[in-house]
Every structure is written in structure tokens, then in C-alpha cells.
CSV table of C-alpha atoms in Angstrom, one decimal:
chain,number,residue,atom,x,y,z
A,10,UNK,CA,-31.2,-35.4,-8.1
A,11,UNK,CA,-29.1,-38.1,-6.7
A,12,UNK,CA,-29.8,-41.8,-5.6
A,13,UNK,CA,-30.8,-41.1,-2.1
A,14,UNK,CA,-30.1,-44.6,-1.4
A,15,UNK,CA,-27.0,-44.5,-2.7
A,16,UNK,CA,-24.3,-43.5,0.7
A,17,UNK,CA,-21.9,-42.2,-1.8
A,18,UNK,CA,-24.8,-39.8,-3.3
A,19,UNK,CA,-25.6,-38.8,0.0
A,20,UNK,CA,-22.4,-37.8,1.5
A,21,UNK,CA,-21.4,-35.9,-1.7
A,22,UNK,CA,-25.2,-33.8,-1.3
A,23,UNK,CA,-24.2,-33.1,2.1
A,24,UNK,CA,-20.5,-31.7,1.3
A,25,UNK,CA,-22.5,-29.7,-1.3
A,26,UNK,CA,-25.0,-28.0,1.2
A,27,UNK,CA,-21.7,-27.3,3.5
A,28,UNK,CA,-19.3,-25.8,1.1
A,29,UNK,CA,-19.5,-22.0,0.9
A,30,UNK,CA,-21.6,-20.5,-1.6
A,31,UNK,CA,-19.0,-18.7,-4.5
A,32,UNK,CA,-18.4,-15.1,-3.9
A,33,UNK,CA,-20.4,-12.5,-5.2
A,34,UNK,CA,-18.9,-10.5,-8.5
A,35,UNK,CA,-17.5,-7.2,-7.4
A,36,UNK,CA,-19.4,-3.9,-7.7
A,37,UNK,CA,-16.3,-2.4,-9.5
A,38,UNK,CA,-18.1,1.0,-9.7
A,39,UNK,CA,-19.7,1.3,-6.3
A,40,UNK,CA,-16.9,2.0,-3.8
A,41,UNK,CA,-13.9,4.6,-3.7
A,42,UNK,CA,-11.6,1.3,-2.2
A,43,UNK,CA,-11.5,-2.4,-2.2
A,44,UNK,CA,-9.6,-4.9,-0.3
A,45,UNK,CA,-8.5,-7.7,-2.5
A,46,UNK,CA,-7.9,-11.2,-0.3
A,47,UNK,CA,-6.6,-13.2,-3.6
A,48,UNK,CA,-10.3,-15.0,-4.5
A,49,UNK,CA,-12.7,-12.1,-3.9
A,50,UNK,CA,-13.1,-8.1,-3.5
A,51,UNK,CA,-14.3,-6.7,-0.6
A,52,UNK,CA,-15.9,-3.1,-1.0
A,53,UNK,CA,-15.1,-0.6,1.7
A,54,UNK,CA,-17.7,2.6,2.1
A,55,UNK,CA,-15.0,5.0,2.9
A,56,UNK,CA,-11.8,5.5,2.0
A,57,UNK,CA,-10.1,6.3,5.7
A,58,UNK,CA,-7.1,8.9,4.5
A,59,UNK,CA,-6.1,12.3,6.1
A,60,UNK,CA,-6.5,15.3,4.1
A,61,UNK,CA,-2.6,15.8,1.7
A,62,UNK,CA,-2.5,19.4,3.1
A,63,UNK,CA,-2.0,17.1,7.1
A,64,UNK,CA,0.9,15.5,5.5
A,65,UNK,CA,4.5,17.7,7.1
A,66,UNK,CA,7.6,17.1,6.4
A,67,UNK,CA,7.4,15.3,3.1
A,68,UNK,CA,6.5,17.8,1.0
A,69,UNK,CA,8.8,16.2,-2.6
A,70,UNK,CA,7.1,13.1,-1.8
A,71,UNK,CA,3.4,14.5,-1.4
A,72,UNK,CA,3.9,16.6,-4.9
A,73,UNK,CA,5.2,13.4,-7.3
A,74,UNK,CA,2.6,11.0,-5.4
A,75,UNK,CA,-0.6,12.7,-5.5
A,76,UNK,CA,0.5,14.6,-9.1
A,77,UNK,CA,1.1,10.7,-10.2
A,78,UNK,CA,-2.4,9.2,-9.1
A,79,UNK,CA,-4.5,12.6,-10.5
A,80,UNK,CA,-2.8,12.0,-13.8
A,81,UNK,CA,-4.1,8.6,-13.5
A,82,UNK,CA,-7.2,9.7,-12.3
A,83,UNK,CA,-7.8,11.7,-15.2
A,84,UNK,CA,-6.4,9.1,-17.6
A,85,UNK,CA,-3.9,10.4,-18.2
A,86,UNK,CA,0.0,8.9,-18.5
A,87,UNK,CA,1.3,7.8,-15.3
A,88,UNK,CA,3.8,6.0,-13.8
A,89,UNK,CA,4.0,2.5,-11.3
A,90,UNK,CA,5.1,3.8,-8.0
A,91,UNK,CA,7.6,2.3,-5.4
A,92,UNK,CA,7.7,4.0,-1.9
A,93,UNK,CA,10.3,2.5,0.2
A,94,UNK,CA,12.0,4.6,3.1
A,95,UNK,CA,12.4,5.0,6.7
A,96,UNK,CA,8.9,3.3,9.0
A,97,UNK,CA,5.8,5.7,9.6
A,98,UNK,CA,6.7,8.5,7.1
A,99,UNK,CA,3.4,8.3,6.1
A,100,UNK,CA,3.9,6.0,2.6
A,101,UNK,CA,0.7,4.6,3.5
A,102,UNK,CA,-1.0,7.7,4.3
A,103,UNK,CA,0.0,9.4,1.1
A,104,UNK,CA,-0.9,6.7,-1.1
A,105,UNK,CA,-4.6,6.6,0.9
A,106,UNK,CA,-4.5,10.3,0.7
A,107,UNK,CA,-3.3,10.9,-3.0
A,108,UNK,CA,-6.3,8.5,-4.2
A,109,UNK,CA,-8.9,10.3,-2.3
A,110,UNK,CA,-8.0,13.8,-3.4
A,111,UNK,CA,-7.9,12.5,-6.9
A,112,UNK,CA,-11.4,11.1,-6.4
A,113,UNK,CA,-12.5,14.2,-4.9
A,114,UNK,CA,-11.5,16.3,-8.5
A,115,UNK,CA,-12.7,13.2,-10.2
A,116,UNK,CA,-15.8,11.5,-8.9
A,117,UNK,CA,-16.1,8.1,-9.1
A,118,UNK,CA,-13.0,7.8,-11.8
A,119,UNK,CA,-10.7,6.1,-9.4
A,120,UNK,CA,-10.7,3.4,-6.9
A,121,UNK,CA,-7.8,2.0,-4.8
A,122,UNK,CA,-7.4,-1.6,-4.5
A,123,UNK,CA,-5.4,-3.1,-1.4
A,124,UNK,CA,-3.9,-6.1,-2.0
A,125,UNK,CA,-2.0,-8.5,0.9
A,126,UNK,CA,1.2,-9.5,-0.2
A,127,UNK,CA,0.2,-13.0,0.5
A,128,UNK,CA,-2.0,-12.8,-1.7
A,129,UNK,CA,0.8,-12.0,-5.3
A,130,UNK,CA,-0.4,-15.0,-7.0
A,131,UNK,CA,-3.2,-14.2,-7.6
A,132,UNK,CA,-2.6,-11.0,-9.2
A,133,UNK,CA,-3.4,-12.3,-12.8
A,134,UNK,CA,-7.0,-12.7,-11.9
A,135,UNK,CA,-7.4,-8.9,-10.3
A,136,UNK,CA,-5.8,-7.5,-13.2
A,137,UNK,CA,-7.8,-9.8,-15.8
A,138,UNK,CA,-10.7,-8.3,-13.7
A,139,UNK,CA,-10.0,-5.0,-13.4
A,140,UNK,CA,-8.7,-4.6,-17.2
A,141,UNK,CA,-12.9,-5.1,-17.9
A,142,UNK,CA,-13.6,-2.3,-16.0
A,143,UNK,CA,-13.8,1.5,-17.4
A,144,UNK,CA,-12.5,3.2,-14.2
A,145,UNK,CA,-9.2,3.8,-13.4
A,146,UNK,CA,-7.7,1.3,-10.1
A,147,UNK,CA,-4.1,2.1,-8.3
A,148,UNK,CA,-3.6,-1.0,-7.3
A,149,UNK,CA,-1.9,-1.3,-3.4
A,150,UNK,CA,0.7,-3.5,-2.0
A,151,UNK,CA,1.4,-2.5,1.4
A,152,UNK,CA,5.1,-3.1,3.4
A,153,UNK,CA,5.7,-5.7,0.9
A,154,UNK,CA,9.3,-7.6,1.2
A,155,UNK,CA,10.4,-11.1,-0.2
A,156,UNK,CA,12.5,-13.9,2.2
A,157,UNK,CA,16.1,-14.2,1.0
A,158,UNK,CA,16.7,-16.6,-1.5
A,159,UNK,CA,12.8,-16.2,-2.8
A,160,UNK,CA,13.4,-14.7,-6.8
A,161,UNK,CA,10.2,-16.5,-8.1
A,162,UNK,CA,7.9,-13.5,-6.4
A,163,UNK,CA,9.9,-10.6,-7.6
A,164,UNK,CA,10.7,-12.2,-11.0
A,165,UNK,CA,6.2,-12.6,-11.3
A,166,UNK,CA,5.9,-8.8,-9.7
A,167,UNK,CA,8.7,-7.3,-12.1
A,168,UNK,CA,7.0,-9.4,-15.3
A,169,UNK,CA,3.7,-7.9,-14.6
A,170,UNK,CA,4.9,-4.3,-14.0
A,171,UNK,CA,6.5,-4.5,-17.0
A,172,UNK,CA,8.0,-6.9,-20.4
A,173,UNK,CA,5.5,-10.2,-19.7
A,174,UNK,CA,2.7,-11.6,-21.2
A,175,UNK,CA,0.5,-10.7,-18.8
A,176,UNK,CA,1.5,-7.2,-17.9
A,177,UNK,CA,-1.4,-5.4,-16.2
A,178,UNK,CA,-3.9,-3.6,-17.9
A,179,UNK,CA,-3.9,0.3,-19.3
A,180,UNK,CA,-6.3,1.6,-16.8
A,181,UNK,CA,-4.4,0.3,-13.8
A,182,UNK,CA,-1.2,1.0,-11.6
A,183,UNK,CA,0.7,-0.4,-8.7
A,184,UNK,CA,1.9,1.2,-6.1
A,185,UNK,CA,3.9,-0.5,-3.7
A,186,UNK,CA,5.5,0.3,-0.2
A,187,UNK,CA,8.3,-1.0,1.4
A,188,UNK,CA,11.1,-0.8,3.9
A,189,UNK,CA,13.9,-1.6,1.5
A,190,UNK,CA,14.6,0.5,-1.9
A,191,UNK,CA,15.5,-3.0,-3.5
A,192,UNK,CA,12.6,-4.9,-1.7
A,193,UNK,CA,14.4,-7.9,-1.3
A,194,UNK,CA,17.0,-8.0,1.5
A,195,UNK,CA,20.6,-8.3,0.5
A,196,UNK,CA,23.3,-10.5,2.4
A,197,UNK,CA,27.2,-10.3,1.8
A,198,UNK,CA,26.9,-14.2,0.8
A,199,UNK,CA,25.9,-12.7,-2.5
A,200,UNK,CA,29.0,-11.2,-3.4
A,201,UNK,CA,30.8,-14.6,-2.6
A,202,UNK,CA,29.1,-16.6,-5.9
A,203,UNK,CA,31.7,-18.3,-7.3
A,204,UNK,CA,29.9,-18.2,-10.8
A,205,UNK,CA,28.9,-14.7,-11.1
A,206,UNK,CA,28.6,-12.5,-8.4
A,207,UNK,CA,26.8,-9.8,-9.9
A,208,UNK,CA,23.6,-12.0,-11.0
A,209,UNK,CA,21.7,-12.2,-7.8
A,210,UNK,CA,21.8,-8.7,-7.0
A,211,UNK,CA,21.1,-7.4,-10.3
A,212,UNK,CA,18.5,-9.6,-10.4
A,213,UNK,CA,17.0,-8.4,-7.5
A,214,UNK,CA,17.3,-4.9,-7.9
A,215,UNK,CA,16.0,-5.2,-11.8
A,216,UNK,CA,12.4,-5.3,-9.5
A,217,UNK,CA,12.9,-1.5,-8.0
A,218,UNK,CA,14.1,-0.5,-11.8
A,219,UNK,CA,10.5,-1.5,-13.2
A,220,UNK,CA,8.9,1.7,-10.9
A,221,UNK,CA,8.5,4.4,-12.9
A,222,UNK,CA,8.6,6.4,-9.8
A,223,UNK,CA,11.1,5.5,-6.8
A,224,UNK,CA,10.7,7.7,-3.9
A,225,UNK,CA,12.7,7.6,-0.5
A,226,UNK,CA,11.2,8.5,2.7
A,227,UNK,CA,13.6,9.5,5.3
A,228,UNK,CA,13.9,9.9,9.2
A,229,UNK,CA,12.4,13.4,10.1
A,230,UNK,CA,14.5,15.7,11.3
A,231,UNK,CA,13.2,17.1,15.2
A,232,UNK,CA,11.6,20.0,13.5
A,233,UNK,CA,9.7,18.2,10.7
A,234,UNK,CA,8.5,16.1,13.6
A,235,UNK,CA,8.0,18.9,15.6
A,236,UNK,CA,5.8,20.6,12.4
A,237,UNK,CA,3.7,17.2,11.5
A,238,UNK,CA,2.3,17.7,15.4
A,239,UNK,CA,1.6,21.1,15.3
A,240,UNK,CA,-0.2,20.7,11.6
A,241,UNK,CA,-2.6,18.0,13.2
A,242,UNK,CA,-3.1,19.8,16.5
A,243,UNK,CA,-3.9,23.0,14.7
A,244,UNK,CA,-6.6,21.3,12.5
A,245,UNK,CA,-8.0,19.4,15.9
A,246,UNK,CA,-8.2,22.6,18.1
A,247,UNK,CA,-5.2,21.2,20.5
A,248,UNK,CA,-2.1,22.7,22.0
A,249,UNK,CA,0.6,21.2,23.3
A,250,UNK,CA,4.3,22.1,24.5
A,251,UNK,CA,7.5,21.6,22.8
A,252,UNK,CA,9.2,19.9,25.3
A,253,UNK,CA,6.3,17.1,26.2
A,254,UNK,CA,6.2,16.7,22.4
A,255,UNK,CA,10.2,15.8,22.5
A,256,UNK,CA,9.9,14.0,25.7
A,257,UNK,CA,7.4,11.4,23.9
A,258,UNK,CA,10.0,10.9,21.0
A,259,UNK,CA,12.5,10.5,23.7
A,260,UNK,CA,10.8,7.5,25.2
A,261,UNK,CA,9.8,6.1,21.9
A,262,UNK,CA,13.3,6.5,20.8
A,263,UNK,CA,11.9,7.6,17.6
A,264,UNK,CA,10.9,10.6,15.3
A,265,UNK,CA,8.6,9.5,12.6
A,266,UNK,CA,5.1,10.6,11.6
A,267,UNK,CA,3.2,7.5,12.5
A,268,UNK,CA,5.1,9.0,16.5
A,269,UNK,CA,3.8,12.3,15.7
A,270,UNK,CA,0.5,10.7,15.2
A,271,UNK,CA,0.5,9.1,17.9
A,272,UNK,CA,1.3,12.2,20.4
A,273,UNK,CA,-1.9,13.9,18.3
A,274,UNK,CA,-3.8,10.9,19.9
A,275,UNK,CA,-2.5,11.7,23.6
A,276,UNK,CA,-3.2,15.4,23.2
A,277,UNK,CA,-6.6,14.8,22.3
A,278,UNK,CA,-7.2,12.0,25.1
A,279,UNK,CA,-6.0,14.9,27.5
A,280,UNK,CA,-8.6,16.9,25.9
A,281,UNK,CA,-11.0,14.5,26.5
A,282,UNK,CA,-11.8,15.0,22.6
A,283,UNK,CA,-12.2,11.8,20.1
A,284,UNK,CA,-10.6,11.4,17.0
């Protein structure tokens, strides 16, 4: 123990008792998802997904996502997976979705790990973590994008999916969504570099190349839209008329699933029903 006379001894006992304790080690095996915050894991009890059969209107997506994560599932070969596309097309969803019907066929074999994009750094130390494990882990980036002029995150991200020393492990895959097939924005002041004018934008879209599997995710057309409300208001019980459907797109100025979604909500509050 230290000096208690000492004032140096006793300040640094009382910055011991206030600093957090360090957090627990992760129950790798315990939970179907985990939320990754870049120093610990945090297990989550359910994994909130719809059922894949909900999913309308992206029917070539739905069959290469969810066929990707139950290979992985299984143990099987599979592929990093980039999702980029049109806003609330479900990306999320089907990624949330694909890893709980994989769990479903394979209890317990698979977990999904969210990850902030804030938090790429410290990507090394999940992987190193994970790599340990004898499960399988899709590993989630959600609506990730880099600034302009930032190369030192896609350069990491692109040496860990594939070609660096510390590529991640066997038994785990990313899957990452974003607005923009190249991730990182592209200006016309690219083109004007008086050195090479190529470099930058190869160099940016050398990240999307890395995904094994690249899959757009367009606007819906009004009767996809149309058939992603009348999937989830079949499944709930509800009805609901064409026209108020198109109205509510109208004043949203938008046709998307996450709008569809949305409507479903309405229609149910009408109902007085919960959801």
C-alpha cells in the first residue's frame, strides 16, 4: 500500500478508486449479435431483424446476401460483402435478416458483430479477438463513408479485407453498407492532378474491388413499393388502399422500403395495433 502521508501517494490512490474498472471479456458464444464500440463488446439478447420472406422488391439482392452469410454460417467459402445503393432499400435489414435465418439453420454457429465506423481503428483488436473464437462472426459496418481527401481509412479497410499483414481471420467476414458503390465521394478536382490523374480515383475505388460481392440497391419502382406494403400488412392483419399508400410517398417525396415501413407503422396506429 502507499505512503498515506505522502500527498502524491494519495492523490494517485484516489485517481485509482475513480477510474472505471476494465471491461469485462466478451461472452463470444452467448449472444446471436454484438455491438462493437472500438474497446469493448456489448452482447445484445435478440437479434431485431424481419423475417427474409418480408423483404419485396429486392429479390437478386435477398438470394446472393442470405446464400453468402449461410455458406458462412456453415463454414463454408464465402465472400466480404459491400451493399451500397439507393437509402432505405433495406441493406441493413437484409444483412440483420440474412444472419438470423442463417442462425436459425445453424444454432449458435454465427453471430453478427456491429461495428461504428468511428470506431475502424480499432479493427485489429476485434479481429485478433474474434480469430480465437470457434464460431463464425459477419462482421457489420453500417452506412459507412470516408471525408474527401481521407485515403488513410480506406487504404487500413482495403489491407484488412484483403493483401495485409493483418488481414482478418478465416472464420470472419465484413459486410459493409453504404450510399456510394466507391465509398469514398468523388470530386471533378480529381481529374485535374497535374501528376497523374488517374491515381486518386483508382485508389479509391481499389476499396469497393476488395468485396467479393458488390451489390446495388436501387429506387423502387411504385409497384415494388406498392408490394413491400402489402407483404407487411398481409403478415400484420392490416388493409389499406392504394391511393392513401401513394399519397404518403407523395408527401414524403420518396419510394423506398424504409417509406413503405413507415406507412406499415400508420396502418397499424389506425388499427390501434402495436408493432
Amino acid at each position: 500500500m502507499a505512503d498515506q502521508g505522502d500527498p502524491l501517494a494519495r492523490i494517485a490512490d484516489a485517481l485509482e478508486r475513480l477510474s472505471p474498472p476494465p471491461p469485462a471479456a466478451a461472452q463470444w458464444l452467448e449472444y446471436p449479435a454484438y455491438v462493437w464500440d472500438g474497446r469493448a463488446a456489448r452482447g445484445v439478447a435478440r437479434l431485431d431483424a424481419p423475417e427474409l420472406r418480408l423483404l419485396q422488391g429486392i429479390d437478386l439482392q435477398k438470394d446472393a446476401v442470405a446464400g453468402n452469410v449461410a455458406r458462412l454460417a456453415a463454414g463454408h467459402a464465402s465472400h466480404d460483402m459491400l451493399l451500397w445503393g439507393s437509402r432505405g432499400m433495406g441493406k441493413s435489414a437484409l444483412v440483420r435478416a440474412s444472419v438470423l435465418a442463417a442462425a436459425q439453420t445453424h444454432p449458435g454457429a454465427i453471430a453478427l458483430v456491429q461495428v461504428a465506423p468511428d470506431a475502424l481503428s480499432s479493427l485489429s483488436a476485434l479481429f485478433a479477438m474474434l480469430g480465437r473464437v470457434e464460431r463464425q462472426f459477419l462482421t457489420f459496418i453500417d452506412d459507412l463513408g470516408f471525408e474527401e481527401g481521407d485515403l488513410s481509412g480506406p487504404r487500413a479497410l482495403r489491407s484488412w479485407l484483403e493483401g495485409g499483414v493483418e488481414a482478418r481471420p478465416a472464420n470472419v467476414r465484413l459486410a459493409v453498407t453504404s450510399n456510394r458503390r466507391a465509398i469514398v465521394g468523388r470530386s471533378l478536382g480529381e481529374q485535374d492532378d497535374p501528376i497523374n490523374p488517374r491515381d486518386v480515383v483508382d485508389d479509391k475505388l481499389a476499396l469497393a474491388d476488395r468485396f467479393g460481392l458488390s451489390i446495388g440497391f436501387h429506387a423502387c419502382s411504385q409497384d415494388d413499393y406498392l408490394a413491400i406494403i402489402s407483404g407487411y400488412a398481409q403478415e400484420l392483419g392490416l388493409s389499406f388502399e392504394v391511393g392513401d399508400a401513394l399519397e404518403w410517398s407523395k408527401r414524403r417525396s420518396s419510394r423506398s422500403g424504409r417509406i413503405a415501413w413507415h406507412y406499415v407503422h400508420e396502418l397499424a396506429g389506425r388499427a390501434g395495433m402495436r408493432i
